[in-house]
Amino acid sequence: MSTVRRTAVALAALSALALTACGPTGDDTAGGTGTPSAGTPTAGASPSGSAAPSKSATPTAKPAEPAKSAGSPGSKAPADPDFDVFPCSTHDVTFTASLAEPTTSSYLLKITNKGTKACRVLGHPVVTFGALDGQATERGTAPGIEDAIRLAPGKSAYAGLMGGAVDGTGKTVDSIAMTMNTESDLVQTPLKAPTPGLYVSATKNSVTPWVDNAEDALSL
């Protein structure tokens, strides 16, 4: 082979190698993941090439707070103003007896709340006569505990002790003693009051329930 021909063959071989090196890579073949060209917009990008704005999150509605029921811990039931008003005892009151009717030897009994808290006056006073046995019988009907007198500090309640004409069947005493009906076993110190010349008869001495005025106490 001549020198000129060998040179031509060598040049042709070099040209073939150059074309092979500049050819497409395997990533550009169908199904490949080659780098996209600058002219093709990527997903999510705006036509101008800037990133597309992301969608703002939709605000979630705040759930309504449950209404408080009447029995929930945060609610307060109205307090009963009389829940701690206990029956009056002789420890709570002062006591007097005043002659109301000399001909019948009747006395007006009066108690006054000497404390700082109200108490409730129940039923009839329990009246005994000096050293004599027995007590005055109950006259009239007392109101129930729900309707009993609420005796505020400094206020008074009244009862009538009915006597009788001297008939030779009884005895005369100069004092009486009184305790309160408390509907309990509370021990009370009897309160005494002078009653000069009070004639005591087993069948004629009676006492009315406590009321809130003197007139009613003597008319029952």
PDB file of C-alpha atoms in Angstrom, residues 16-97:
ATOM      1  CA  ALA A  16     -15.044   7.438  12.896  1.00  0.00           C
ATOM      2  CA  LEU A  17     -13.769   7.541  16.483  1.00  0.00           C
ATOM      3  CA  ALA A  18     -14.578  11.245  16.756  1.00  0.00           C
ATOM      4  CA  LEU A  19     -18.163  10.683  15.575  1.00  0.00           C
ATOM      5  CA  THR A  20     -18.611   7.863  18.094  1.00  0.00           C
ATOM      6  CA  ALA A  21     -17.423  10.044  20.994  1.00  0.00           C
ATOM      7  CA  CYS A  22     -19.832  12.888  20.087  1.00  0.00           C
ATOM      8  CA  GLY A  23     -22.867  10.683  19.613  1.00  0.00           C
ATOM      9  CA  PRO A  24     -25.926  10.495  22.042  1.00  0.00           C
ATOM     10  CA  THR A  25     -25.448   8.737  25.382  1.00  0.00           C
ATOM     11  CA  GLY A  26     -27.585   5.921  26.689  1.00  0.00           C
ATOM     12  CA  ASP A  27     -29.598   8.346  28.880  1.00  0.00           C
ATOM     13  CA  ASP A  28     -30.941  10.109  25.761  1.00  0.00           C
ATOM     14  CA  THR A  29     -32.461   6.982  24.335  1.00  0.00           C
ATOM     15  CA  ALA A  30     -36.187   6.309  24.615  1.00  0.00           C
ATOM     16  CA  GLY A  31     -37.261   5.810  28.242  1.00  0.00           C
ATOM     17  CA  GLY A  32     -34.100   7.445  29.624  1.00  0.00           C
ATOM     18  CA  THR A  33     -33.914  10.087  32.339  1.00  0.00           C
ATOM     19  CA  GLY A  34     -31.525  12.509  30.776  1.00  0.00           C
ATOM     20  CA  THR A  35     -31.308  16.127  31.720  1.00  0.00           C
ATOM     21  CA  PRO A  36     -34.059  18.129  29.965  1.00  0.00           C
ATOM     22  CA  SER A  37     -33.074  20.882  27.641  1.00  0.00           C
ATOM     23  CA  ALA A  38     -33.227  24.460  28.794  1.00  0.00           C
ATOM     24  CA  GLY A  39     -36.183  25.184  26.502  1.00  0.00           C
ATOM     25  CA  THR A  40     -38.476  22.624  28.114  1.00  0.00           C
ATOM     26  CA  PRO A  41     -40.266  23.859  31.334  1.00  0.00           C
ATOM     27  CA  THR A  42     -40.146  21.482  34.267  1.00  0.00           C
ATOM     28  CA  ALA A  43     -43.208  20.342  36.192  1.00  0.00           C
ATOM     29  CA  GLY A  44     -44.364  22.891  38.739  1.00  0.00           C
ATOM     30  CA  ALA A  45     -42.463  25.748  37.130  1.00  0.00           C
ATOM     31  CA  SER A  46     -44.155  28.776  35.674  1.00  0.00           C
ATOM     32  CA  PRO A  47     -43.827  29.479  31.979  1.00  0.00           C
ATOM     33  CA  SER A  48     -41.371  32.252  32.832  1.00  0.00           C
ATOM     34  CA  GLY A  49     -39.109  29.778  34.532  1.00  0.00           C
ATOM     35  CA  SER A  50     -39.859  30.788  38.136  1.00  0.00           C
ATOM     36  CA  ALA A  51     -41.291  28.272  40.598  1.00  0.00           C
ATOM     37  CA  ALA A  52     -45.101  28.132  40.647  1.00  0.00           C
ATOM     38  CA  PRO A  53     -46.628  29.461  43.912  1.00  0.00           C
ATOM     39  CA  SER A  54     -47.738  26.687  46.279  1.00  0.00           C
ATOM     40  CA  LYS A  55     -51.374  26.459  47.287  1.00  0.00           C
ATOM     41  CA  SER A  56     -52.092  27.906  50.748  1.00  0.00           C
ATOM     42  CA  ALA A  57     -53.574  25.531  53.283  1.00  0.00           C
ATOM     43  CA  THR A  58     -57.310  25.928  53.884  1.00  0.00           C
ATOM     44  CA  PRO A  59     -57.854  27.150  57.490  1.00  0.00           C
ATOM     45  CA  THR A  60     -59.533  24.562  59.692  1.00  0.00           C
ATOM     46  CA  ALA A  61     -62.714  25.726  61.429  1.00  0.00           C
ATOM     47  CA  LYS A  62     -62.325  25.938  65.231  1.00  0.00           C
ATOM     48  CA  PRO A  63     -64.776  23.582  66.957  1.00  0.00           C
ATOM     49  CA  ALA A  64     -67.390  25.279  69.094  1.00  0.00           C
ATOM     50  CA  GLU A  65     -66.884  24.988  72.851  1.00  0.00           C
ATOM     51  CA  PRO A  66     -69.512  22.804  74.538  1.00  0.00           C
ATOM     52  CA  ALA A  67     -72.035  24.686  76.652  1.00  0.00           C
ATOM     53  CA  LYS A  68     -71.725  24.227  80.396  1.00  0.00           C
ATOM     54  CA  SER A  69     -74.520  22.206  81.873  1.00  0.00           C
ATOM     55  CA  ALA A  70     -76.183  23.185  85.135  1.00  0.00           C
ATOM     56  CA  GLY A  71     -74.391  20.391  86.930  1.00  0.00           C
ATOM     57  CA  SER A  72     -70.912  21.056  85.567  1.00  0.00           C
ATOM     58  CA  PRO A  73     -68.143  21.842  88.075  1.00  0.00           C
ATOM     59  CA  GLY A  74     -67.918  25.424  86.844  1.00  0.00           C
ATOM     60  CA  SER A  75     -71.560  26.220  87.621  1.00  0.00           C
ATOM     61  CA  LYS A  76     -72.852  27.230  91.042  1.00  0.00           C
ATOM     62  CA  ALA A  77     -76.258  26.345  92.359  1.00  0.00           C
ATOM     63  CA  PRO A  78     -77.990  29.048  94.332  1.00  0.00           C
ATOM     64  CA  ALA A  79     -77.356  28.574  98.049  1.00  0.00           C
ATOM     65  CA  ASP A  80     -80.263  28.113 100.464  1.00  0.00           C
ATOM     66  CA  PRO A  81     -80.014  31.069 102.906  1.00  0.00           C
ATOM     67  CA  ASP A  82     -81.622  28.952 105.680  1.00  0.00           C
ATOM     68  CA  PHE A  83     -79.545  25.783 105.273  1.00  0.00           C
ATOM     69  CA  ASP A  84     -77.721  26.418 108.575  1.00  0.00           C
ATOM     70  CA  VAL A  85     -80.651  27.846 110.590  1.00  0.00           C
ATOM     71  CA  PHE A  86     -81.059  25.389 113.473  1.00  0.00           C
ATOM     72  CA  PRO A  87     -83.847  25.180 116.076  1.00  0.00           C
ATOM     73  CA  CYS A  88     -83.561  27.693 118.909  1.00  0.00           C
ATOM     74  CA  SER A  89     -82.528  26.355 122.305  1.00  0.00           C
ATOM     75  CA  THR A  90     -82.285  28.090 125.675  1.00  0.00           C
ATOM     76  CA  HIS A  91     -78.625  28.771 124.832  1.00  0.00           C
ATOM     77  CA  ASP A  92     -79.754  31.125 122.045  1.00  0.00           C
ATOM     78  CA  VAL A  93     -82.422  33.237 123.767  1.00  0.00           C
ATOM     79  CA  THR A  94     -83.373  35.315 126.783  1.00  0.00           C
ATOM     80  CA  PHE A  95     -86.716  34.671 128.485  1.00  0.00           C
ATOM     81  CA  THR A  96     -89.303  36.754 130.383  1.00  0.00           C
ATOM     82  CA  ALA A  97     -92.818  36.169 131.709  1.00  0.00           C
TER      83      ALA A  97
END
